[in-house]
Short mmCIF file of C-alpha atoms in Angstrom, two decimals:
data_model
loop_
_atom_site.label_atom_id
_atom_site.label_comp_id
_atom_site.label_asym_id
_atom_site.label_seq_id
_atom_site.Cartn_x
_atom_site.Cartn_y
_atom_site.Cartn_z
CA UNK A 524 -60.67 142.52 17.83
CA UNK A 525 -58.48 145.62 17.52
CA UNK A 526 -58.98 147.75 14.38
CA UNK A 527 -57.42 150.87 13.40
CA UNK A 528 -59.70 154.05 14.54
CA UNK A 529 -61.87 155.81 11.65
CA UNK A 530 -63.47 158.87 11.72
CA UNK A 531 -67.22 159.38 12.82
CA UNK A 532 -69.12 158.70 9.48
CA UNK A 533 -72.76 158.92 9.04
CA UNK A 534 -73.68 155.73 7.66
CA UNK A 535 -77.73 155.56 8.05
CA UNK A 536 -78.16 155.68 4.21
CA UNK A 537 -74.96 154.03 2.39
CA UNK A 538 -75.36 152.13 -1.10
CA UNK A 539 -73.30 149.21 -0.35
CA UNK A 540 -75.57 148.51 2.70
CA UNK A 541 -77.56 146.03 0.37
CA UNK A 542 -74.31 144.46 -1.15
CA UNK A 543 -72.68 143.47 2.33
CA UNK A 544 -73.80 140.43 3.81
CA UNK A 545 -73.73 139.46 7.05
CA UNK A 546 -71.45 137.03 6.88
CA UNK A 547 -69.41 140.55 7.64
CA UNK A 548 -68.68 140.03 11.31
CA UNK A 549 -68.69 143.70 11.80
CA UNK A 550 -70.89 145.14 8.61
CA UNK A 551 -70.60 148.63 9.89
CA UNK A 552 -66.93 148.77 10.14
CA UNK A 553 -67.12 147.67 6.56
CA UNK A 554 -69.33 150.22 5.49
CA UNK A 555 -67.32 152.67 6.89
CA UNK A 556 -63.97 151.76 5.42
CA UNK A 557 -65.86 151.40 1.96
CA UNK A 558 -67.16 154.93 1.94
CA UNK A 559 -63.72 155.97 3.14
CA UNK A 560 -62.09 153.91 0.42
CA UNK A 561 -64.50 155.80 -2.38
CA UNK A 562 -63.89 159.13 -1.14
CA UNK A 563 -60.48 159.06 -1.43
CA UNK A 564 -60.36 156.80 -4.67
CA UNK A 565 -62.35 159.50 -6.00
CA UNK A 566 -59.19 161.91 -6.52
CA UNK A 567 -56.93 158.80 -7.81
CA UNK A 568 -55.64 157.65 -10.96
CA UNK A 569 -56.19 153.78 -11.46
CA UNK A 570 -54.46 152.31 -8.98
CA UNK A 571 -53.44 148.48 -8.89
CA UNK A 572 -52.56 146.57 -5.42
CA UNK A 573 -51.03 143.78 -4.89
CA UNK A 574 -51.44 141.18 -2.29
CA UNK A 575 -49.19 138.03 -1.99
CA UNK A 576 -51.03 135.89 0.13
CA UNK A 577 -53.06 132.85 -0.93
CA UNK A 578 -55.53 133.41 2.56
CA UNK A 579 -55.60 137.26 0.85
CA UNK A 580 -57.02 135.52 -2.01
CA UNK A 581 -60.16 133.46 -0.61
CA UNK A 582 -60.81 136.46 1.85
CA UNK A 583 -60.97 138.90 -0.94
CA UNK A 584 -62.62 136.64 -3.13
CA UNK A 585 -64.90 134.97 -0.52
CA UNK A 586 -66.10 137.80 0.12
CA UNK A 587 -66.39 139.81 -3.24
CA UNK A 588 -64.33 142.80 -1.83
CA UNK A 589 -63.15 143.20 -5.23
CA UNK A 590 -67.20 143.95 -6.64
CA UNK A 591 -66.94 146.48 -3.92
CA UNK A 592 -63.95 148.84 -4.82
CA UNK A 593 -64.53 151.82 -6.92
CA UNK A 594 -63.51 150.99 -10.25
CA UNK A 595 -60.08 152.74 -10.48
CA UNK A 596 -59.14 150.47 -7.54
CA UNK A 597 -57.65 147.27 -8.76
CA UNK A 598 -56.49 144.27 -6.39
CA UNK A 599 -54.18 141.28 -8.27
CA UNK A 600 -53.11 138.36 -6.50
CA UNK A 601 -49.13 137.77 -6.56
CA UNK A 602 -46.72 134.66 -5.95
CA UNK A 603 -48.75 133.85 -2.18
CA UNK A 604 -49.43 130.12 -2.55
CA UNK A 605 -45.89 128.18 -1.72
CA UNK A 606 -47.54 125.03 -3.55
CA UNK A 607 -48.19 126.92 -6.63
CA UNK A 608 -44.64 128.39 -6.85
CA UNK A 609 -42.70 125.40 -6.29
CA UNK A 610 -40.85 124.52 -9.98
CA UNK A 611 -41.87 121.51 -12.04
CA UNK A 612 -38.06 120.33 -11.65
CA UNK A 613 -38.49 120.36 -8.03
CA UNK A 614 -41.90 117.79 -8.42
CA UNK A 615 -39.64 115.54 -10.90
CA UNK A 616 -37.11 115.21 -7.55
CA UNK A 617 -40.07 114.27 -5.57
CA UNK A 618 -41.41 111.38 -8.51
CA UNK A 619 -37.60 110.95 -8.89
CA UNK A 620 -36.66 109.50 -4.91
CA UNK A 621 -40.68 107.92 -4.79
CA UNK A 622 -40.10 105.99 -7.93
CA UNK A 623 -36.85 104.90 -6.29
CA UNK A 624 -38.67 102.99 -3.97
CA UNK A 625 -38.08 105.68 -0.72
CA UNK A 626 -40.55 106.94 1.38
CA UNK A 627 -42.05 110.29 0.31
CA UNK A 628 -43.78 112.44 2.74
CA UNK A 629 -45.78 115.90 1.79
CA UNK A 630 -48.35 118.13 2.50
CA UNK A 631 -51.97 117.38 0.94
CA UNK A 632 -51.70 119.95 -1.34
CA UNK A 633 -48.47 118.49 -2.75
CA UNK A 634 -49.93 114.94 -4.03
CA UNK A 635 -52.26 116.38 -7.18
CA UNK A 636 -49.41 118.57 -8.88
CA UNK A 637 -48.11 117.62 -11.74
CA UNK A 638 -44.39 117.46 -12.51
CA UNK A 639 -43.17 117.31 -15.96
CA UNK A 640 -45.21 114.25 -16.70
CA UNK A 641 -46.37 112.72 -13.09
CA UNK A 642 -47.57 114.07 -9.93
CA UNK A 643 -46.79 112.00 -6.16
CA UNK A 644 -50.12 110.84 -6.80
CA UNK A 645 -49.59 109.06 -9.70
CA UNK A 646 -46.70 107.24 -8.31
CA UNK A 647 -48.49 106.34 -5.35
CA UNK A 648 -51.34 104.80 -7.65
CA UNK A 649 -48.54 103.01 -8.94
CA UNK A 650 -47.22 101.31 -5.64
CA UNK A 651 -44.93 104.10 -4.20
CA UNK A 652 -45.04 104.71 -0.76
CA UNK A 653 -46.03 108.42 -0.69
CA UNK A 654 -47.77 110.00 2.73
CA UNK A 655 -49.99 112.54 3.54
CA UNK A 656 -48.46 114.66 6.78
CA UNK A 657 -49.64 117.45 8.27
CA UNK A 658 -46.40 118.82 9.53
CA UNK A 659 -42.13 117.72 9.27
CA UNK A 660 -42.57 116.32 12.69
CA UNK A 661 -45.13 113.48 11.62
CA UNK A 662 -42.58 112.79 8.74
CA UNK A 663 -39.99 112.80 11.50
CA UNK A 664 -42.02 110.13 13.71
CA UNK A 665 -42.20 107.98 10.20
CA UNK A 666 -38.85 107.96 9.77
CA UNK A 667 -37.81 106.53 13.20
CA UNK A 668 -40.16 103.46 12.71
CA UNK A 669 -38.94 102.68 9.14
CA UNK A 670 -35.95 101.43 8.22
CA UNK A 671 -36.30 102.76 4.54
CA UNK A 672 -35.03 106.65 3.47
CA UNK A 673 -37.89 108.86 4.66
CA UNK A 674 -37.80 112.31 2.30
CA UNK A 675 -40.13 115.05 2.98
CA UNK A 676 -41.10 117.63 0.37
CA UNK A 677 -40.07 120.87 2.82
CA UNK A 678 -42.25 123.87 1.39
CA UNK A 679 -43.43 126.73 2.51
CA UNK A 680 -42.94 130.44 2.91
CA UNK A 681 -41.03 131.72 6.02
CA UNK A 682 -44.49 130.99 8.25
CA UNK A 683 -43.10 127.22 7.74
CA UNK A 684 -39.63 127.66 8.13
CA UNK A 685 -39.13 127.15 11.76
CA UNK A 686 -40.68 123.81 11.85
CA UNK A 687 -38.26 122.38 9.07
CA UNK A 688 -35.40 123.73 11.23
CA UNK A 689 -37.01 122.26 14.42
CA UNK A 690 -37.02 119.05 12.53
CA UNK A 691 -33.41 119.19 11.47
CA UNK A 692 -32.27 118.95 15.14
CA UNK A 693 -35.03 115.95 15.83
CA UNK A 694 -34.11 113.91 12.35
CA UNK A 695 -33.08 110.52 12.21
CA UNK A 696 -30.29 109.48 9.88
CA UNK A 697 -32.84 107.69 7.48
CA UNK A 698 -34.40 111.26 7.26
CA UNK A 699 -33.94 114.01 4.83
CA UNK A 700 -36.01 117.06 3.56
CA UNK A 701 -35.73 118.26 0.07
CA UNK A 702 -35.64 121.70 0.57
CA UNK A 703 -38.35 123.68 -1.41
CA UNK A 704 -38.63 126.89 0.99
CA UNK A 705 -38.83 130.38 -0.51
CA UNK A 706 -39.19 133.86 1.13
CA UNK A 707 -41.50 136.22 0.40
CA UNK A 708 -39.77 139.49 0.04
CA UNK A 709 -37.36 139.17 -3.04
CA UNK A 710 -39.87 138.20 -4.27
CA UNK A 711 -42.19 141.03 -4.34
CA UNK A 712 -38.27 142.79 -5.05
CA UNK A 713 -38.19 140.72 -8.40
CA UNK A 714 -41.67 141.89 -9.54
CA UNK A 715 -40.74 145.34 -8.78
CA UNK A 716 -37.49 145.61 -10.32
CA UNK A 717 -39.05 143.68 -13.41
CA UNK A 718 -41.07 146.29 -15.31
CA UNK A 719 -43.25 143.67 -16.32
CA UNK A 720 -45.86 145.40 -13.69
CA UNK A 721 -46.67 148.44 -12.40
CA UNK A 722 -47.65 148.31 -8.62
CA UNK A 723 -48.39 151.16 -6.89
CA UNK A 724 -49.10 149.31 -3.05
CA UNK A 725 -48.37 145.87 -1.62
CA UNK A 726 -50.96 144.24 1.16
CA UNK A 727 -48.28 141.98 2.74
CA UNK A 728 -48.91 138.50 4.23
CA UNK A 729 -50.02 138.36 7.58
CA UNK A 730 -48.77 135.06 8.40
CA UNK A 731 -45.46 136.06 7.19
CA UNK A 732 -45.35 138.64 8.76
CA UNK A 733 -45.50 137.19 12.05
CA UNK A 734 -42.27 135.91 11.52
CA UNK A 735 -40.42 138.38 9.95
CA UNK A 736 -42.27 141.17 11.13
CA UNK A 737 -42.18 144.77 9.63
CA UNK A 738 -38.04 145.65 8.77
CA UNK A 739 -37.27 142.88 5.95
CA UNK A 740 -40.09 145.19 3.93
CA UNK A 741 -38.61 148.23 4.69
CA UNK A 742 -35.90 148.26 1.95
CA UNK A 743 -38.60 147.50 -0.44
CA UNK A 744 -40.74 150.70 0.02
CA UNK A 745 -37.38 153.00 0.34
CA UNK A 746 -36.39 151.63 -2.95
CA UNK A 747 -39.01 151.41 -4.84
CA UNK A 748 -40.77 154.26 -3.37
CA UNK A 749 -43.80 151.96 -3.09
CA UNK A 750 -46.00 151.79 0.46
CA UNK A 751 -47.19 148.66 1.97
CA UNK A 752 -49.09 147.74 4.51
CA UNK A 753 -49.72 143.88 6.83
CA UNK A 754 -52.92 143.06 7.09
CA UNK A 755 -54.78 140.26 9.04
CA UNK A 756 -57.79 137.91 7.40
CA UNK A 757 -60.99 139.42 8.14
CA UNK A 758 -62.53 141.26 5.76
CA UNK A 759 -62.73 144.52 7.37
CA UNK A 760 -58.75 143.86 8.05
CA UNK A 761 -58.27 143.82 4.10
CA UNK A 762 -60.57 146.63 3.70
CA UNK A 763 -58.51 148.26 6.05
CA UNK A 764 -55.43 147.75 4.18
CA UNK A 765 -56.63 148.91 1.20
CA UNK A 766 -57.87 152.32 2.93
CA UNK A 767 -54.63 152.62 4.12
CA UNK A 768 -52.52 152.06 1.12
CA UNK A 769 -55.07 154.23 -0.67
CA UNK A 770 -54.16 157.02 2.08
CA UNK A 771 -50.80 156.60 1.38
CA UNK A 772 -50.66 157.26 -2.06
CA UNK A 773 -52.66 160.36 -1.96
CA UNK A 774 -50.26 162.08 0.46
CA UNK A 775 -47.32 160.15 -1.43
CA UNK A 776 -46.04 158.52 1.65
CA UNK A 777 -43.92 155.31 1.03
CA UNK A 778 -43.92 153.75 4.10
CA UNK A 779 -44.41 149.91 5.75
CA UNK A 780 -47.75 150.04 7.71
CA UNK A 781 -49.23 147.24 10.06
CA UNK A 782 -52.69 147.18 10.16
CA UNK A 783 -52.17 143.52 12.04
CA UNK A 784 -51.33 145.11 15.28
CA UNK A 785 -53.02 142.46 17.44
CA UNK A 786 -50.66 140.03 16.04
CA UNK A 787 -47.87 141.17 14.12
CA UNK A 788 -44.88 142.78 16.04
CA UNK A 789 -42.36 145.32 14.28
CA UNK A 790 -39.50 142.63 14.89
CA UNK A 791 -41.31 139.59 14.30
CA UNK A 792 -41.17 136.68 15.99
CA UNK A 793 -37.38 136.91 17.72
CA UNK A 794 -37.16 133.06 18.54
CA UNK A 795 -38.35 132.26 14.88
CA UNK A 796 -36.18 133.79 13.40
CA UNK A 797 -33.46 133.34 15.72
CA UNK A 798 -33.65 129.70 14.71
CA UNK A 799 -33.72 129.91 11.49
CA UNK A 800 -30.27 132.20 10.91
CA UNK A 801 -29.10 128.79 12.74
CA UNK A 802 -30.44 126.42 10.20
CA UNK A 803 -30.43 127.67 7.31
CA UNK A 804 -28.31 129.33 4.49
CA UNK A 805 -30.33 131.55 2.12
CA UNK A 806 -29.60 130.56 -1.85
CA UNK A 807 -30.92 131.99 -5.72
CA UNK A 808 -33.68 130.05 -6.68
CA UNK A 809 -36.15 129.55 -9.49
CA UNK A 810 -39.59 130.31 -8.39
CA UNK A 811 -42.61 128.88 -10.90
CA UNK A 812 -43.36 131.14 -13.81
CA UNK A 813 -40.05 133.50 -12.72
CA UNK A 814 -36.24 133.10 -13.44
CA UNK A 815 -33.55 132.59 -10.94
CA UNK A 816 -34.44 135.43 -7.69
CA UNK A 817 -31.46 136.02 -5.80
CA UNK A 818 -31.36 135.30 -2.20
CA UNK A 819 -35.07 133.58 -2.31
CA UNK A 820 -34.56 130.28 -1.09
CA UNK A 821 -33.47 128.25 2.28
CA UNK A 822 -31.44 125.06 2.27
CA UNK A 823 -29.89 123.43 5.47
CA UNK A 824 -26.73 124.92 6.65
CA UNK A 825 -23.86 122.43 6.08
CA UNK A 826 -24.12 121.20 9.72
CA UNK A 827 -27.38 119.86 8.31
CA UNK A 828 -26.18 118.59 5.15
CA UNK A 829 -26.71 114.73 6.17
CA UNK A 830 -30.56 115.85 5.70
CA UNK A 831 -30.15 117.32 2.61
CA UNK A 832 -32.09 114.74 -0.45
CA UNK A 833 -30.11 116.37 -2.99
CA UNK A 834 -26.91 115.93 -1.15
CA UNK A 835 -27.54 112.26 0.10
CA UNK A 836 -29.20 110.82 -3.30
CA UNK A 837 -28.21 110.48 -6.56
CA UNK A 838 -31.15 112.46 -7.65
CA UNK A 839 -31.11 112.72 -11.59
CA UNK A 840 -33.88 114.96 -13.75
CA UNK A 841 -34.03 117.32 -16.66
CA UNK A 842 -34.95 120.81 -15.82
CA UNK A 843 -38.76 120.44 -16.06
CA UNK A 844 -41.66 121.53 -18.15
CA UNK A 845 -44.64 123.28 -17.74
CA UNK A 846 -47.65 121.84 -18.26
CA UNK A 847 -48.30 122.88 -21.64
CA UNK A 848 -50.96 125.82 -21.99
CA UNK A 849 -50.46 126.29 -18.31
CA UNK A 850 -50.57 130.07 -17.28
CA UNK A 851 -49.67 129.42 -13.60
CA UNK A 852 -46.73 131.76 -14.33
CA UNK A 853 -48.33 134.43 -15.59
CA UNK A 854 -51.58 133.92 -12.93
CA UNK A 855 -48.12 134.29 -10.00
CA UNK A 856 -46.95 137.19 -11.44
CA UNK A 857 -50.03 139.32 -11.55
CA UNK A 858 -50.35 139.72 -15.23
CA UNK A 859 -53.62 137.65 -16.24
CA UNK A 860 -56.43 136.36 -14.20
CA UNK A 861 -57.35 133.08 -13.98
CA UNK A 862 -60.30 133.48 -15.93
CA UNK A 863 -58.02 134.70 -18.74
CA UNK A 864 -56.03 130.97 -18.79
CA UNK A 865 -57.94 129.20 -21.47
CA UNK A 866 -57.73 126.34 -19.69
CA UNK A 867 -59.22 127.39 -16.74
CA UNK A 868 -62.61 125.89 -16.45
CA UNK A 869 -62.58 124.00 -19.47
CA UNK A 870 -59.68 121.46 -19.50
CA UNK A 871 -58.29 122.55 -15.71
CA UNK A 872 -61.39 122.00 -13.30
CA UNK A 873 -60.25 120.70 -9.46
CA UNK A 874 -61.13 117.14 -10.12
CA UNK A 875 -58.34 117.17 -12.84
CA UNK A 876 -56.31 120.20 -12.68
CA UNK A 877 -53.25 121.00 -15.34
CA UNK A 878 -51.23 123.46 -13.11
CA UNK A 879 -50.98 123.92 -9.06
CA UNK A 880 -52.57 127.20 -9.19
CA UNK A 881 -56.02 124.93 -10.07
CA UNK A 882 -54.39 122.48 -7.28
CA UNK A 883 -53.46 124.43 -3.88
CA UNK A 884 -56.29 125.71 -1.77
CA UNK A 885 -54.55 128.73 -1.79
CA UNK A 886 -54.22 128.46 -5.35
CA UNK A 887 -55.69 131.83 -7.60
CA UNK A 888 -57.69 129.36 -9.50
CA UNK A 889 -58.65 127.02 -7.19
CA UNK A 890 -60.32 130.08 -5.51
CA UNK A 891 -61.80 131.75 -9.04
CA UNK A 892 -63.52 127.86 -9.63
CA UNK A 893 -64.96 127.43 -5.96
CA UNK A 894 -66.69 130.86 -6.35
CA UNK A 895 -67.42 131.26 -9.66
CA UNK A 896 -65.70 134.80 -10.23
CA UNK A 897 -64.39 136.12 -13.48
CA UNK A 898 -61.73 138.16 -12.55
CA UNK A 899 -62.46 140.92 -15.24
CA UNK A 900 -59.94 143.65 -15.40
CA UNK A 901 -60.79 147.13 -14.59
#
């Protein structure tokens, strides 16, 4: 694996020897980046990071990077899991065309959460035909063997993209997707331009960014003055990231860095993307726990209408609610921790969670539960 190059360090006595474990593939990488990461914390205000990436999230978590920063050095997780950020309103379409008696196809993840009273689950429990897929082209294969509507719940960040636009060329006309896709970058736009925050370094999704590459961020940084870097899903890579962002600041350099070099190329993937400026139109959209972002979502250009649910049905529901005492919002937008939900861990547990971020795998909270961390503030 290809890592950035570090400096000779002497690392025979280090105190975070004993706190690494070696479920570190390379532990002395990691000790290295950590001592480079305290030195040059040491001469920093508190800083706070943000990654928006639910892999980020078990990686950092998994492996308690976060016990291992110096304690100016704050990382907060951000809008990353695509289950978690799809709107209430947008579950009540999916009950909505289920309850009508079509066939509902979605992602795992998708069948626990919770609309603005039932989840897909529910309404399979109660007879509807709702399937577990593992990708737009299995709902594609069910569609040309039924003669019933086939709908399928298309979400996903731009790393999912390209498959729903394969799709749109393969579908049948009993298909349709209802079009749940968001993009990553106005979003972290939105929380910048808020002022509900202050972020002074994004780690940016590595699986995104192997799509989209490096430019779509650029704006972002020149803007905002704010430095970013891509990082890949080791630990040492989001070590690295952090070292780097750290680096940045210090020499006030707001710049887009990728520290996923063996993967990630500076203009993404060209076919990717190529494909889906074919597909799709890019449109406003709500995002869970945000208001309206401009130019965040992707629905089928209007060759592709015909596939569009909310074009073909009739679909008819209320705005949606949150569930109430939910704090999904809040957990998307960086400004709590899970652990700082009251529900979390009392009345939202996995075996019956209240909001998505309890639901997704990639969910904040879903990762806080399976390893038991309390996400204090520093």
């Amino acid at each position: 694996m290809r890592y950035l190059k570090l400096d000779n360090v002497d690392i025979k006595y280090y105190k975070y020897q004993t706190m690494i474990t070696e479920i570190f593939r390379n532990r002395d990488v990691a000790i290295k980046i950590l001592k480079k990461i305290e030195k040059i914390s040491s001469n920093l205000r508190r800083i706070k990071l943000m990654h928006v990436c639910g892999t980020h999230e078990e990686i950092i978590s998994r492996y308690g990077i976060r016990s291992l920063l110096p304690e100016n050095i704050e990382v907060i997780s951000g809008p990353g899991c695509p289950v978690c950020v799809t709107t209430p309103k947008e579950i009540d379409e999916a009950v909505f065309l289920a309850d009508k008696g079509y066939i509902v196809t979605t992602f795992g993840d998708m069948l626990r959460v919770r609309g603005s009273k039932d989840s897909l689950e529910d309404i399979k429990a109660k007879g509807g035909d709702v399937r577990v897929v593992y990708s737009p082209s299995d709902a594609v294969k069910i569609a040309k063997k039924e003669n019933n509507e086939v709908i399928h719940i298309g979400i996903g960040f731009e790393t999912t993209a390209p498959s729903t636009a394969v799709e749109l060329r393969n579908a049948s006309e009993n298909f349709s997707f209802l079009f749940c896709h968001r993009l990553i970058p106005p979003a972290m736009d939105f929380l910048l331009s808020s002022g509900d925050l202050r972020i002074d370094g994004f780690i940016d999704p590595g699986h995104v960014s192997t799509v989209i590459g490096l430019k779509p961020y650029i704006p972002l940084s020149r803007r905002y003055n704010i430095p970013q870097v891509i990082a890949g899903f080791e630990p040492v890579d989001v070590l690295m990231a952090i070292f780097m962002l750290l680096r940045m600041i210090r020499d006030r350099k707001a710049e887009v860095r990728n520290e996923y070099v063996r993967v990630v190329r500076e203009n993404g993937n060209i076919e990717a993307l190529k494909l889906m400026d074919e597909s799709f139109q890019v449109i406003d959209v709500k995002w869970r726990g945000f208001p309206e972002i401009p130019n965040s979502g992707l629905i089928g250009k209007e060759k592709f209408y015909k596939y569009d649910a909310r074009k073909k049905f009739d679909i008819n529901v209320d705005e949606g609610k949150e569930p109430e005492g939910c704090r999904c919002g809040d957990i998307l937008k960086g400004l709590i921790y899970p652990k700082e939900c009251r529900l979390f861990g009392k009345v939202c547990k996995p075996e019956n969670p209240i909001g998505p971020c309890m639901v997704s795998q990639e969910g904040a909270c879903a990762i806080a539960y399976k390893y038991n961390i309390a996400y204090t503030a520093k």
